[in-house]
GROMACS .gro file of C-alpha atoms in nm:
model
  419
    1UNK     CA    1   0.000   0.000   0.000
    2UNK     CA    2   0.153   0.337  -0.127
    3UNK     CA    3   0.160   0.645   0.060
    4UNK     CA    4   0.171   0.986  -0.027
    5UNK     CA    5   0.365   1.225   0.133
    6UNK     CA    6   0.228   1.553   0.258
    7UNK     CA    7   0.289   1.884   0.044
    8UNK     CA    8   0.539   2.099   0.287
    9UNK     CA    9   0.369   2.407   0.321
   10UNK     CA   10   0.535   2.730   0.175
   11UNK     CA   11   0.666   3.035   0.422
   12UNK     CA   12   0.354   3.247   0.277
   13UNK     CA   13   0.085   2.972   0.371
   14UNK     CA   14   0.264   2.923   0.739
   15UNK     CA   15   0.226   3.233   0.751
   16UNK     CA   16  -0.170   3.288   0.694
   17UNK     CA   17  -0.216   2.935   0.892
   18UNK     CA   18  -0.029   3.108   1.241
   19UNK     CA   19  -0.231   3.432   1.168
   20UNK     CA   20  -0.562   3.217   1.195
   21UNK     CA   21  -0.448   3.025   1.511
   22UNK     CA   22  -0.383   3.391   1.658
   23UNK     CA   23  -0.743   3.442   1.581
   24UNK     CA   24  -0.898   3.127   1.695
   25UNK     CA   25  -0.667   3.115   2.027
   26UNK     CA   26  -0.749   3.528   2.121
   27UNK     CA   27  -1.114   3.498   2.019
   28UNK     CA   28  -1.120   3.169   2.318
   29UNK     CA   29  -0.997   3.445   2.532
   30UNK     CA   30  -1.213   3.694   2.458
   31UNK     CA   31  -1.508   3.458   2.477
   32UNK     CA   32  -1.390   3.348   2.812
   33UNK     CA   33  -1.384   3.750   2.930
   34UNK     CA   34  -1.733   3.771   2.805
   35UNK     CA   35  -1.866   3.418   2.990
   36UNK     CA   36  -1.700   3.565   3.301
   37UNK     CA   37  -1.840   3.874   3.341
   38UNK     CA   38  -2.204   3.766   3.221
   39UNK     CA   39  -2.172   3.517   3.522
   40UNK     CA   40  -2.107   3.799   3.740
   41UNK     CA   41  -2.367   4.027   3.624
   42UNK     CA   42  -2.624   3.752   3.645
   43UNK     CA   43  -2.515   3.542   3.918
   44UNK     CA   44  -2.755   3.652   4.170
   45UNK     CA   45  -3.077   3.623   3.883
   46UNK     CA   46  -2.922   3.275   3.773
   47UNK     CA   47  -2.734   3.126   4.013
   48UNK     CA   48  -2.611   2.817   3.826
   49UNK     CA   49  -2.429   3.076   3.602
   50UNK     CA   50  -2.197   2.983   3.822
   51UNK     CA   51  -2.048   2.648   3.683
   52UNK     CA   52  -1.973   2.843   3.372
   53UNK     CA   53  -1.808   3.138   3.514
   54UNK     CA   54  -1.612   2.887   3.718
   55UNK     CA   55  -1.492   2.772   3.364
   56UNK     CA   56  -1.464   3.076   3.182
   57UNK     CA   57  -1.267   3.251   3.500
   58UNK     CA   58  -1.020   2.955   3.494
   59UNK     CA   59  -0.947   2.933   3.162
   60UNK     CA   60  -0.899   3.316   3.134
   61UNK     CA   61  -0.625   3.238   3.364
   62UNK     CA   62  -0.477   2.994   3.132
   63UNK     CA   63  -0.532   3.120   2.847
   64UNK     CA   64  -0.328   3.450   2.963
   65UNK     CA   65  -0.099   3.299   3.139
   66UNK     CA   66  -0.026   3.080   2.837
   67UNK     CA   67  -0.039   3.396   2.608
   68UNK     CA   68   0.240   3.544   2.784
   69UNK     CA   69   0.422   3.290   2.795
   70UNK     CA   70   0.435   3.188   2.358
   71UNK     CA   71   0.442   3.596   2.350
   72UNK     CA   72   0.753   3.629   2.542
   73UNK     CA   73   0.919   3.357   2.393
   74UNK     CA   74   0.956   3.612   2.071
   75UNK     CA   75   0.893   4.018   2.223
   76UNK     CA   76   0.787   4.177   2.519
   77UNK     CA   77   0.431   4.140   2.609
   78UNK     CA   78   0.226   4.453   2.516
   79UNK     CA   79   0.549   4.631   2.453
   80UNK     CA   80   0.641   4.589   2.848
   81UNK     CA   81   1.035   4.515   2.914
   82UNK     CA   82   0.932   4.275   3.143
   83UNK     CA   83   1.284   4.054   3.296
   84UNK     CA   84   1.339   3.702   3.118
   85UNK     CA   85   1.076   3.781   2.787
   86UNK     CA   86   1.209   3.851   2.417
   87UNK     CA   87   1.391   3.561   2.473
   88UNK     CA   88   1.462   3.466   2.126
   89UNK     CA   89   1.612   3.775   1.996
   90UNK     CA   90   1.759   3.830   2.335
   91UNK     CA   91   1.950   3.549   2.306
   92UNK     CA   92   2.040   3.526   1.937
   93UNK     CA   93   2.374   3.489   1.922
   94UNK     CA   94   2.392   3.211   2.187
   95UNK     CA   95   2.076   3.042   1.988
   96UNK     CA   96   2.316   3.022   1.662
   97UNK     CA   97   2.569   2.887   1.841
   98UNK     CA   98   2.364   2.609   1.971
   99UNK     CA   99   2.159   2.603   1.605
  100UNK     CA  100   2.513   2.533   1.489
  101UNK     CA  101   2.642   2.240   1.725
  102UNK     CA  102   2.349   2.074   1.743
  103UNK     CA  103   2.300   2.000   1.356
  104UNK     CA  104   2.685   1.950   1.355
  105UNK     CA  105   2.643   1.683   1.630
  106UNK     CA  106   2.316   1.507   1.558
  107UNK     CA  107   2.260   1.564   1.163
  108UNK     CA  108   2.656   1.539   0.999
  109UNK     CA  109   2.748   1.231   1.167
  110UNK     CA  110   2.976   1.011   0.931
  111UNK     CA  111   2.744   0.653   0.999
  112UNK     CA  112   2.432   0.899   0.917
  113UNK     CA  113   2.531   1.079   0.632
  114UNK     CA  114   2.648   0.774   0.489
  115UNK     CA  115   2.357   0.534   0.552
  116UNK     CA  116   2.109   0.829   0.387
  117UNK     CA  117   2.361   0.833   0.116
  118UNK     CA  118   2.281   0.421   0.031
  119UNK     CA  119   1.926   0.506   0.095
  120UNK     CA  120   1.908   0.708  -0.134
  121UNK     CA  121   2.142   0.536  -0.376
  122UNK     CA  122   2.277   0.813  -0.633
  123UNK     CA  123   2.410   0.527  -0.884
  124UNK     CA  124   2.062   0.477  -0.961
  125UNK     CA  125   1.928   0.834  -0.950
  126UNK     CA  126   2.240   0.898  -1.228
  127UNK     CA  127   2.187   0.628  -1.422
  128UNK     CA  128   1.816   0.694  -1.485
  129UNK     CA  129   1.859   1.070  -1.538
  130UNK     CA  130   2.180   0.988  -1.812
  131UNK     CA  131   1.925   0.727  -1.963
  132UNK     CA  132   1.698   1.022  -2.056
  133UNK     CA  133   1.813   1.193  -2.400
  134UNK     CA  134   1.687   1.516  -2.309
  135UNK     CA  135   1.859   1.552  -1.999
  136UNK     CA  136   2.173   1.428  -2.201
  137UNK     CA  137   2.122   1.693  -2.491
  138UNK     CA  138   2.064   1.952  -2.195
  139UNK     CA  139   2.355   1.870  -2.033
  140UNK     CA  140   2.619   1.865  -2.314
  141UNK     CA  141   2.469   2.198  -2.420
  142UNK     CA  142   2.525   2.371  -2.082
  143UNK     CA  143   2.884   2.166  -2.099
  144UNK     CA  144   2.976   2.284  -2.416
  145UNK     CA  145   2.862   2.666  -2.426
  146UNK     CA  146   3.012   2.690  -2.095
  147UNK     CA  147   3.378   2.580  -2.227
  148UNK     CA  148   3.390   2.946  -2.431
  149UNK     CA  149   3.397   3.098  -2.114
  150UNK     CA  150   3.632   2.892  -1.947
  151UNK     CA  151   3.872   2.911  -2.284
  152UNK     CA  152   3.866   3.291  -2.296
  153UNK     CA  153   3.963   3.364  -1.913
  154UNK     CA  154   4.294   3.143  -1.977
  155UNK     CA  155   4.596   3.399  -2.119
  156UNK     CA  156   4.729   3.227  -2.396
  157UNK     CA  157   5.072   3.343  -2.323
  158UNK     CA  158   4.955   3.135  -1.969
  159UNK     CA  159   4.849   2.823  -2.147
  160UNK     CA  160   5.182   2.844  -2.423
  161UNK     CA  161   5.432   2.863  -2.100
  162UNK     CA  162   5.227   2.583  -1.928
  163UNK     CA  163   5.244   2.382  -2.241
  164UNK     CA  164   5.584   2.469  -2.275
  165UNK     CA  165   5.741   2.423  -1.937
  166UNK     CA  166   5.532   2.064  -1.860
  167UNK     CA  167   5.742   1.986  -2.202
  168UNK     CA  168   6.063   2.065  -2.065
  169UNK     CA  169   5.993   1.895  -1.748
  170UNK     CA  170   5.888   1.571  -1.919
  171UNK     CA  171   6.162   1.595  -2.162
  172UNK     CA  172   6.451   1.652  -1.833
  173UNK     CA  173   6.263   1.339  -1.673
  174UNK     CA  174   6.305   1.145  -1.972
  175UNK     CA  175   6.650   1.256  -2.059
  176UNK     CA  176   6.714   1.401  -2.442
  177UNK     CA  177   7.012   1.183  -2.497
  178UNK     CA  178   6.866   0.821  -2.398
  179UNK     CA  179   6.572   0.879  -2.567
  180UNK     CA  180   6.788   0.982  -2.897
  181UNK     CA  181   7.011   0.671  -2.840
  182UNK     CA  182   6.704   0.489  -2.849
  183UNK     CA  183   6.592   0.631  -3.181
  184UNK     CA  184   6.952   0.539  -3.333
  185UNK     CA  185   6.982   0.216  -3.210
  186UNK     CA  186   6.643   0.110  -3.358
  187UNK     CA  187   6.791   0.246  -3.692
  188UNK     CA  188   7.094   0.054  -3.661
  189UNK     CA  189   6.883  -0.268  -3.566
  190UNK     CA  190   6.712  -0.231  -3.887
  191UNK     CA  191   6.989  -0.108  -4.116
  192UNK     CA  192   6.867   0.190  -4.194
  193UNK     CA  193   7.182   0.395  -4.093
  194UNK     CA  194   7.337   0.191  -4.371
  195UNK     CA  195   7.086   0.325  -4.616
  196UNK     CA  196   7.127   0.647  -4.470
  197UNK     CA  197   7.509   0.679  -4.549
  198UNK     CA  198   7.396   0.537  -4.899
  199UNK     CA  199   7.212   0.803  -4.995
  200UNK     CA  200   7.487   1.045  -4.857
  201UNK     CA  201   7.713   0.938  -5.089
  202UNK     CA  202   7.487   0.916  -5.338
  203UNK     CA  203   7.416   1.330  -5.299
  204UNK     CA  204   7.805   1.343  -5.236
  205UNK     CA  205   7.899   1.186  -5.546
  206UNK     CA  206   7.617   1.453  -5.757
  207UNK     CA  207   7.765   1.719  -5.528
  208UNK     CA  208   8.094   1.654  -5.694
  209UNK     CA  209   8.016   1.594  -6.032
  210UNK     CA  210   7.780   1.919  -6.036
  211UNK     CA  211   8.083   2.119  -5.965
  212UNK     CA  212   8.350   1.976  -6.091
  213UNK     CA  213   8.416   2.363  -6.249
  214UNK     CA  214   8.435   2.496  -5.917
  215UNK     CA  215   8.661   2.228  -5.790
  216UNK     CA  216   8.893   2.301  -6.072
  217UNK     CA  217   8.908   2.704  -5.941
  218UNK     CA  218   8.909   2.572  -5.578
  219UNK     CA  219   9.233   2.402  -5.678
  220UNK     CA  220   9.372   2.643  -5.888
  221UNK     CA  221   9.362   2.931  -5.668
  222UNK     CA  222   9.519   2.683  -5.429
  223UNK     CA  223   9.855   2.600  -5.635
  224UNK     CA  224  10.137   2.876  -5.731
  225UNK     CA  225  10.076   3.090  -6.051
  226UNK     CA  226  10.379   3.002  -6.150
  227UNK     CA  227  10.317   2.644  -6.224
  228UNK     CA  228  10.191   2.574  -6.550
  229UNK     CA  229   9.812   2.480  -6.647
  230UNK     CA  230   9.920   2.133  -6.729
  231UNK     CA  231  10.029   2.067  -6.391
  232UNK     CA  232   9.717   2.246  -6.286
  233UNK     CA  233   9.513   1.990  -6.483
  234UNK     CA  234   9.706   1.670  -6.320
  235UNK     CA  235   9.672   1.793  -5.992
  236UNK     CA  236   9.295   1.869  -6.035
  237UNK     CA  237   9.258   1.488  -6.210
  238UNK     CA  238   9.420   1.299  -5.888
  239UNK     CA  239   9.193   1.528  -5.667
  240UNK     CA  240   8.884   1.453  -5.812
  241UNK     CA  241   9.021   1.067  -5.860
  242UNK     CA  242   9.092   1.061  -5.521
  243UNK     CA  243   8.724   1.165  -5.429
  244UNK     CA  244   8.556   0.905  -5.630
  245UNK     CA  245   8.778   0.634  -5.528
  246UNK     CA  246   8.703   0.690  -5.171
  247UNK     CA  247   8.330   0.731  -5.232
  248UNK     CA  248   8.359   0.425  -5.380
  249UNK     CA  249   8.551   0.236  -5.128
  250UNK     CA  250   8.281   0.382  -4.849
  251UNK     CA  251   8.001   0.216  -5.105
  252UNK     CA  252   8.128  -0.092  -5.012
  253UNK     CA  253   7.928  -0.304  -4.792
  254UNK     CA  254   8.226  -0.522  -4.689
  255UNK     CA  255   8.484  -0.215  -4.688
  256UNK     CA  256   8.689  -0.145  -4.388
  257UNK     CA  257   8.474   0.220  -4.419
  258UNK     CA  258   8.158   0.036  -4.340
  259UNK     CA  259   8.276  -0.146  -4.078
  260UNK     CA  260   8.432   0.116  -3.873
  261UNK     CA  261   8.099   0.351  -3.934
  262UNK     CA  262   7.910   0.067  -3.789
  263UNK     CA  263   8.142   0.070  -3.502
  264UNK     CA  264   8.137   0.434  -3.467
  265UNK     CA  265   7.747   0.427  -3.474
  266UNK     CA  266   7.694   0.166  -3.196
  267UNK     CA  267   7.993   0.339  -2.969
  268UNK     CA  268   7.761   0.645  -3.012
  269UNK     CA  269   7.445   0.441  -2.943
  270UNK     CA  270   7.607   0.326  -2.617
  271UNK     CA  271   7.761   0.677  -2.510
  272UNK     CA  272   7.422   0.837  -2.559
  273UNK     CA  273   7.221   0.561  -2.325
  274UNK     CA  274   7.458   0.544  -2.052
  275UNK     CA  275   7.723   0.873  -2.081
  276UNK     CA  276   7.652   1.148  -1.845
  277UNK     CA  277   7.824   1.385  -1.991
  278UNK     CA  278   7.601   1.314  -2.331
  279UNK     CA  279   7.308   1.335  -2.137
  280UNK     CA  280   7.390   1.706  -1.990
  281UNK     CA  281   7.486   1.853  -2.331
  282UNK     CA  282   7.149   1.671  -2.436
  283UNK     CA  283   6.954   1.867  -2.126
  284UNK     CA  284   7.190   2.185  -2.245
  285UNK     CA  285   7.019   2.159  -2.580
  286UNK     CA  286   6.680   2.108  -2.508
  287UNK     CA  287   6.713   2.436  -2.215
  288UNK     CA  288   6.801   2.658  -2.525
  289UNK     CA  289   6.575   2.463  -2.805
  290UNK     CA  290   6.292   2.543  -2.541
  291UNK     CA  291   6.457   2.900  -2.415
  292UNK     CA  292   6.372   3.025  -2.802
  293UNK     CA  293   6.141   3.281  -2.803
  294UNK     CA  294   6.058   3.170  -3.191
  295UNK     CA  295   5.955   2.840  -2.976
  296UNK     CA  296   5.801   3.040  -2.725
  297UNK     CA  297   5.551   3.192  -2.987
  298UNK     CA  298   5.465   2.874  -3.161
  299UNK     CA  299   5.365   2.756  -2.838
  300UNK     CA  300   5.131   3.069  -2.820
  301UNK     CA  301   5.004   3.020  -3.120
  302UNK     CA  302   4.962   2.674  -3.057
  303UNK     CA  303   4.721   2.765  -2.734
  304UNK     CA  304   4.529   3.044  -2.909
  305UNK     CA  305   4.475   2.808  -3.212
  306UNK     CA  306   4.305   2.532  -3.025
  307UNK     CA  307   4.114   2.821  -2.793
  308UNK     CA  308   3.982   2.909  -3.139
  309UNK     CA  309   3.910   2.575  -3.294
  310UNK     CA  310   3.738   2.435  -2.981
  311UNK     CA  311   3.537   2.744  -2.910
  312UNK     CA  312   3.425   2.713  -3.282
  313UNK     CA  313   3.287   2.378  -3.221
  314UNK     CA  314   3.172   2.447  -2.910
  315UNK     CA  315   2.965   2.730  -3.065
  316UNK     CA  316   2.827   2.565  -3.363
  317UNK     CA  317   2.510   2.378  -3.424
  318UNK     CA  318   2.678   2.075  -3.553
  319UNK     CA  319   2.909   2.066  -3.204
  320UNK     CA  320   3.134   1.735  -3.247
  321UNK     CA  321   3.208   1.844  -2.859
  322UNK     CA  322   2.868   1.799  -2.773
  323UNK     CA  323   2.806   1.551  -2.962
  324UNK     CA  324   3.132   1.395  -2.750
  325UNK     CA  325   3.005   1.496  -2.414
  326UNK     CA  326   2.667   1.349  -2.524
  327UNK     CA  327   2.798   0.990  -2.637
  328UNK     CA  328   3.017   0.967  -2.300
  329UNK     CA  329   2.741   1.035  -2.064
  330UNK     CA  330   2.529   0.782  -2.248
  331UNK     CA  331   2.805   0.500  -2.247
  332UNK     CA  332   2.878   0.601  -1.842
  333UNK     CA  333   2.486   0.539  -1.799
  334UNK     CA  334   2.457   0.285  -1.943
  335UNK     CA  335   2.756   0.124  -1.796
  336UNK     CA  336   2.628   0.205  -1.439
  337UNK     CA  337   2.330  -0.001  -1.527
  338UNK     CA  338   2.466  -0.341  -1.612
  339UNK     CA  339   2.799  -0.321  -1.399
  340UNK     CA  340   2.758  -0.357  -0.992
  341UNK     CA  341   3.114  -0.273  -0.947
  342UNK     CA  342   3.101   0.041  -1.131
  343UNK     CA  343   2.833   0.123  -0.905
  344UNK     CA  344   2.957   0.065  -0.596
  345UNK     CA  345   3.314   0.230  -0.741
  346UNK     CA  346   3.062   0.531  -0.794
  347UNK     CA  347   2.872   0.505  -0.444
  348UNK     CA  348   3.222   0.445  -0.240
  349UNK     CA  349   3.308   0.792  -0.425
  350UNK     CA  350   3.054   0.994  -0.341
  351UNK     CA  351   3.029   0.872   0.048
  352UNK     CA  352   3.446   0.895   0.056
  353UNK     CA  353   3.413   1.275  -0.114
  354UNK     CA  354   3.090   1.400   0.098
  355UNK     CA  355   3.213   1.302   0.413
  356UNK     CA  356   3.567   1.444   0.370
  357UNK     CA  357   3.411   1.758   0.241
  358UNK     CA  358   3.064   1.799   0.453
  359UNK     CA  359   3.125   1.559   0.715
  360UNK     CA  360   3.500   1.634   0.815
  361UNK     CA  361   3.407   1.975   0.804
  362UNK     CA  362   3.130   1.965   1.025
  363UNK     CA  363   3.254   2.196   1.304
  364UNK     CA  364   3.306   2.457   1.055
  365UNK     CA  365   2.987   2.433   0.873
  366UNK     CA  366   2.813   2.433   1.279
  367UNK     CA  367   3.010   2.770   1.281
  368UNK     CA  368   2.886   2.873   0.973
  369UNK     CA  369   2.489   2.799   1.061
  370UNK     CA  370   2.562   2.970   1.344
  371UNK     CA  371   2.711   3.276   1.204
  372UNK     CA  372   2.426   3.271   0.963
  373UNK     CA  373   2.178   3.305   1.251
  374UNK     CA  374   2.402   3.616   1.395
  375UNK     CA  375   2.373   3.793   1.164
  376UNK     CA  376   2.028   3.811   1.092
  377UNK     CA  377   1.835   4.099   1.184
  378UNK     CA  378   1.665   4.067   1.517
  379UNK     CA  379   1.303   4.077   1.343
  380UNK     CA  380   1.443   3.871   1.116
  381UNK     CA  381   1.510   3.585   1.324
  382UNK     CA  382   1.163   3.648   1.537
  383UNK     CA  383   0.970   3.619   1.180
  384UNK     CA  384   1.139   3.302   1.097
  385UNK     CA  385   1.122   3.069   1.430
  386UNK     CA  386   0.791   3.191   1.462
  387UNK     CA  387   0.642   3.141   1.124
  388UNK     CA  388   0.822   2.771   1.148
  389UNK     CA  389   0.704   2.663   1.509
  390UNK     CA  390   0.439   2.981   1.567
  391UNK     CA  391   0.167   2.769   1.462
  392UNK     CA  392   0.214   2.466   1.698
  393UNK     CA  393   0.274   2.760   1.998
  394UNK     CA  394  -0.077   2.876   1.945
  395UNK     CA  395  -0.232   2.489   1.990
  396UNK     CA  396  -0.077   2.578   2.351
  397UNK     CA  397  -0.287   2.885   2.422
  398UNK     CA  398  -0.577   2.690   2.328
  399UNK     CA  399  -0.508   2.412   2.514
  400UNK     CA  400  -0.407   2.670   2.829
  401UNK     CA  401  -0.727   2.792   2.787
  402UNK     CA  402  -0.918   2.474   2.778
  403UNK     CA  403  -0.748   2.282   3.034
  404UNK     CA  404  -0.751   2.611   3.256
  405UNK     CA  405  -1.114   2.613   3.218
  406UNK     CA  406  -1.168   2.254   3.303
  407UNK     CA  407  -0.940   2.245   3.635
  408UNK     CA  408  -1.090   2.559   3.749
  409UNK     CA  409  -1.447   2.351   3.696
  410UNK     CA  410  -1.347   2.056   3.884
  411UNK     CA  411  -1.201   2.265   4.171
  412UNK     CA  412  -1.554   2.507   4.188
  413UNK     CA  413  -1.751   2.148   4.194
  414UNK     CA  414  -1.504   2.028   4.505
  415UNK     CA  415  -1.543   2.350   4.649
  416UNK     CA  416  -1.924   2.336   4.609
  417UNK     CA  417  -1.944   1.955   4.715
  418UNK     CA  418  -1.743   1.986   5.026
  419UNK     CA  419  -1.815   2.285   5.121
   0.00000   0.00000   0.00000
């Protein structure tokens, strides 16, 4: 059997409801007033006008006496600054205090905040809202026109030194000249610094046939004027001999040259994984490669050319980032649904993160409610409690009045009786 929990009422409708109590419970008063005197007037034409005078006199009492008591819990009756009334705004500050502790103490305690949390169980509440496109589409819309915002209050000389100096710090972590020995030795292991010299030569050997003219001046600015052109000639022949023999020893793949260039290659493999000395001039190199202010400014432009591009997207009615956003909260849902541990991953989080932040700060948030109450204005305060609890208060004046009235009946009847 269902059951359906009561509306709360709003501040405005407390309001009206303690407004008609104070009716109801001061018309009982006056009515009493009116039964008392009419006994009195007519007492000695109808004597058993007595019984309800007896009534009406008592709960007069009561009802007064009960009047001044809800009145002074708030103000001074009738203006009067009677001792030990206006209690409320009298006390305020101590009243915040207490406000404060006591929903610290009783209401932020770490086994109740985290048995309402399963209670309530947020995995669930989640999942079914991310199940629901058009919470989905309303979400990744907020998301993504919010990102704009967030873009343009980042400096973009900021976000270029950030990008920049997390660069050089992962690069110094790394090390420049392992990493580079790395690179080499892979080449090696595949042969490709033997293809690499290869094509040197090949550029070498076109280098010196393109130019053989200038070789020829080269060499005969070199030799004395003097000598004659014939001798010129020769020497210039043996020269350029001399280079194509050797390019053609190093083209060799069983020459001597080969051999000692692998040699030389893995001895600077090895000195680049393990020297120290190679890895400082590597950590020199990359503190002025990143020191650049060119570098510097292509990092800028880096940071203000993504601002731009993802701000664009953001921005436009075909977003792929919302479209992004949208797809991830739809996979999350639906992998909260049909995995437990996910769930409980998800629940552990939220009861770990609201009690570190709500419950471990409970003594500060008690200080908080209770600065809160402080500094509200003393009508303030009055207006509040009262429209809250005013209502309830003004069941006492009727029941004063009631009660009054029946214990002054029973004790006019024993005073009749034994008398």
């Amino acid at each position: 059997m269902s059951t359906t929990q009561p509306v709360p009422l709003t501040d405005e409708e407390k309001a009206a409801a303690l407004r008609r109590m104070k009716r109801v419970a001061g018309l009982m008063i006056l009515l009493m007033a009116a039964v008392f005197l009419l006994s009195r007037l007519l007492v000695e034409h109808i004597p058993w006008i007595e019984i309800p005078g007896a009534f009406a006199e008592a709960a007069l009492v009561g009802g007064l006496a009960d009047w001044f008591a809800v009145t002074a819990l708030f103000r001074h009756p009738l203006g009067i600054p009677i001792p030990h009334t206006a209690i409320v705004p009298r006390n305020q500050s101590r009243i915040g205090s207490t406000l404060g502790r006591f929903v610290a103490s009783n209401f932020l305690k770490p086994e109740e905040v985290t048995a309402k949390l399963r209670q309530v169980d947020l995995p669930k509440i989640i999942a079914d809202w991310l199940d629901q496109p058009e919470n989905r589409a309303r979400a990744s819309e907020r998301i993504a026109r919010s990102v704009p915002g967030i873009l343009n209050a980042l400096d973009d000389d900021d976000v270029g030194r950030f990008m920049q100096t997390n660069l050089s710090a992962r690069m110094k972590d790394i090390g420049v000249a392992p990493i580079l020995g790395q690179v080499v030795q892979l080449l090696t292991n595949e042969g490709h610094h033997q293809r690499l010299l290869d094509e040197l030569l090949e550029r070498a050997a076109r280098l010196v046939h393109d130019n053989r003219e200038l070789i020829e001046k080269r060499v005969d600015e070199q030799l004395p004027r003097w000598l004659p052109k014939a001798v010129d000639r020769a020497v210039y022949t043996k020269v350029l001999s001399a280079l194509d023999n050797t390019l053609n020893e190093i083209r060799d793949p069983e020459g001597p040259w080969r051999q000692q260039f692998d040699e030389a290659t893995r001895a600077f493999v090895h000195e680049l994984r393990t020297s120290p000395e190679m890895r400082q001039k590597g950590e020199e190199m990359l503190h002025r490669l990143l020191a650049n202010d060119t570098l510097k400014q292509y990092f800028r432009d880096i940071a203000r050319s993504l601002k731009d591009r993802i701000t664009a997207d953001a921005l436009s009615d075909d977003s792929g980032l919302r479209r992004q956003i949208d797809a991830a909260m739809r996979v999350y849902g639906e992998t909260l649904v049909r995995d437990p541990g996910i769930r409980n991953t998800l629940q552990s989080w939220i009861e770990q993160a609201v009690n570190s932040t709500v419950v471990g700060r409970r003594e500060q948030i008690g200080e908080w409610i209770g600065s809160i109450v402080q500094k509200w204005d003393k009508d303030m305060i009055v207006n509040k409690l009262e429209t809250q609890v005013g209502r309830d208060l003004q069941f006492i004046r009727i029941n004063g009045t009631l009660v009054g009235g029946l214990i002054g009946l029973c004790l006019y009847l024993v005073e009749r009786v034994t008398g």
